[in-house]
mmCIF file of C-alpha atoms in Angstrom:
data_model
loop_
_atom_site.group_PDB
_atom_site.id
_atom_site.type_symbol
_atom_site.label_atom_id
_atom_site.label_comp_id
_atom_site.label_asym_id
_atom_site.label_seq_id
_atom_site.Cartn_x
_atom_site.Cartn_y
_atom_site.Cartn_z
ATOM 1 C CA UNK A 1 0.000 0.000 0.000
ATOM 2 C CA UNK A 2 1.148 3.778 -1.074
ATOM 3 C CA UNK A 3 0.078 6.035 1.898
ATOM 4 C CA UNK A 4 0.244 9.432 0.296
ATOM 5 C CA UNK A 5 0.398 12.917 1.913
ATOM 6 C CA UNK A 6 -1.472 15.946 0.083
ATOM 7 C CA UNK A 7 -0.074 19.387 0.726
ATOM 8 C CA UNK A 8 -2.423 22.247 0.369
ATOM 9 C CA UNK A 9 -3.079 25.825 0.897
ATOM 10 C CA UNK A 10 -6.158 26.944 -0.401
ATOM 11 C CA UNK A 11 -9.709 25.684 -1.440
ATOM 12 C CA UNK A 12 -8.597 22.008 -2.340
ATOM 13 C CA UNK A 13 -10.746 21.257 -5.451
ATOM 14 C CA UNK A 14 -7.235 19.871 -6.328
ATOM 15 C CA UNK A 15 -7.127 17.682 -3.342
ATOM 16 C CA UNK A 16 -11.018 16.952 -3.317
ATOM 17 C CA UNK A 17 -10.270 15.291 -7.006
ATOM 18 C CA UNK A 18 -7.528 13.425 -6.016
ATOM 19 C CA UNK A 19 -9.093 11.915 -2.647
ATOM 20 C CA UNK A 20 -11.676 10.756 -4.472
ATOM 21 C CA UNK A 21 -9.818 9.315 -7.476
ATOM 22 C CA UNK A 22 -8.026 7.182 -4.905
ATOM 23 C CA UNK A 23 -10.979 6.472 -2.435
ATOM 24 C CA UNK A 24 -11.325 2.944 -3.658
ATOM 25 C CA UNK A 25 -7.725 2.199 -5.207
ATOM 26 C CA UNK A 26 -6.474 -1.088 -4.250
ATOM 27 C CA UNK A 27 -3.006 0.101 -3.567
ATOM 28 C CA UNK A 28 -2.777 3.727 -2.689
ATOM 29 C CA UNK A 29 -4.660 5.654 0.405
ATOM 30 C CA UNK A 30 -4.422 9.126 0.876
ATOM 31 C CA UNK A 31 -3.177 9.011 4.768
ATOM 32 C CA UNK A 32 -2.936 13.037 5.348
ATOM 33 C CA UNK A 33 -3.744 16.289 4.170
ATOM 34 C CA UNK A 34 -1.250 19.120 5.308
ATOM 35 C CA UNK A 35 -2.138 22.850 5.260
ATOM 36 C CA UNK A 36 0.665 26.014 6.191
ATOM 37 C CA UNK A 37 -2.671 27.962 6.563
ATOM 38 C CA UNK A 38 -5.141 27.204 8.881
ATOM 39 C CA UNK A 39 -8.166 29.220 7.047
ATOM 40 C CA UNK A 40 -7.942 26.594 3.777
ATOM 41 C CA UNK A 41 -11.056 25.346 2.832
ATOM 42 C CA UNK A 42 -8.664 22.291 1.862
ATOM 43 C CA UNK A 43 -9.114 20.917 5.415
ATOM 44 C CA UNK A 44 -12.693 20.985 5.773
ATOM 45 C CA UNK A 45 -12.624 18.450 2.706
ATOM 46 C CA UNK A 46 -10.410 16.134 3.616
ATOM 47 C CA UNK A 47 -12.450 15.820 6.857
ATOM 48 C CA UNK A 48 -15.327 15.621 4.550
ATOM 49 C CA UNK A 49 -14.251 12.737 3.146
ATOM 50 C CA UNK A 50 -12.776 11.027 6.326
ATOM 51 C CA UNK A 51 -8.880 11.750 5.592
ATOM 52 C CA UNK A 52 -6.813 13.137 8.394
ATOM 53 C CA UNK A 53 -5.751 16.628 8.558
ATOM 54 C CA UNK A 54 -3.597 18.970 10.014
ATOM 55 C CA UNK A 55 -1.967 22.657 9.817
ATOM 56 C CA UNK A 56 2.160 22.863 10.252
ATOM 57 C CA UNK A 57 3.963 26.512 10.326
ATOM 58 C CA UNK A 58 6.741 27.097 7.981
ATOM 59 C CA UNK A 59 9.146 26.278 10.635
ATOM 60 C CA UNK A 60 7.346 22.492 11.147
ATOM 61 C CA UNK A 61 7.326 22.298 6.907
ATOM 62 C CA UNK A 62 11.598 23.403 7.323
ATOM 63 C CA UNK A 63 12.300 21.190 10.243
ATOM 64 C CA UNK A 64 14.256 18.182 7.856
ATOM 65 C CA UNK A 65 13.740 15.740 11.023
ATOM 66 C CA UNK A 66 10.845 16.272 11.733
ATOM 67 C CA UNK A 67 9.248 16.092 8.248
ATOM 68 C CA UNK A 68 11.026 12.631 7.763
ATOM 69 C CA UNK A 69 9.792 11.523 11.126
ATOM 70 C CA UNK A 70 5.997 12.354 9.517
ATOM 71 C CA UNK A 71 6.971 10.829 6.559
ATOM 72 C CA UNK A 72 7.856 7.628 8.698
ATOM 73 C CA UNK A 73 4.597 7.861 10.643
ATOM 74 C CA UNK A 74 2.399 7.861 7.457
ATOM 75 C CA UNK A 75 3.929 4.763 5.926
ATOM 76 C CA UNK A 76 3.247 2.841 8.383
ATOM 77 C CA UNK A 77 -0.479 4.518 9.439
ATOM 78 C CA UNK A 78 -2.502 7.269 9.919
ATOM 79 C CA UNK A 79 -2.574 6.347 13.249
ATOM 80 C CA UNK A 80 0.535 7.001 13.994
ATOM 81 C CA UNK A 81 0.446 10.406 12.689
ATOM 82 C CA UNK A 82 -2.153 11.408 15.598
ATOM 83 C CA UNK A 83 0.924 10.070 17.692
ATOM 84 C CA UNK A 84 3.269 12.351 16.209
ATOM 85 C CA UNK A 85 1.222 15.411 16.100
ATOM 86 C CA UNK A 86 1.102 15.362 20.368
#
């Protein structure tokens, strides 16, 4: 399975299209959706569609180890990414 991470910052008719391209895919989930603003209508449909979300500042999106250790959490699940965000 392909866990994939969508980064967005605005509406997310982008990321609408591609969560539901994928929402029945046999080998690729969409694990996360990632905003640097908190105000992006992007968010509201992920949760929409049942995809975890979440906002990161520009320092999070810069912070090398810490963006591999979220990279790490979403291959394995979407679970753990709830882990990594506390």
């Amino acid at each position: 399975m392909i866990n994939v991470a969508i980064f967005v910052s605005g509406s997310g008719t982008n990321c609408e299209n591609i969560i539901r391209h994928f929402a029945n895919h046999p080998h690729v989930k969409i694990a996360l959706v990632l905003s640097n603003r908190i105000d992006a209508y992007a968010l509201t449909r992920a949760k929409n569609l049942g995809i975890p979300s979440t906002v990161m500042t520009r320092n999070h999106l810069n912070d090398e180890p810490q963006m591999m250790a979220l990279m790490q959490a979403i291959t394995s699940t979407s679970s753990c990414w709830q882990a990594f965000c506390k």
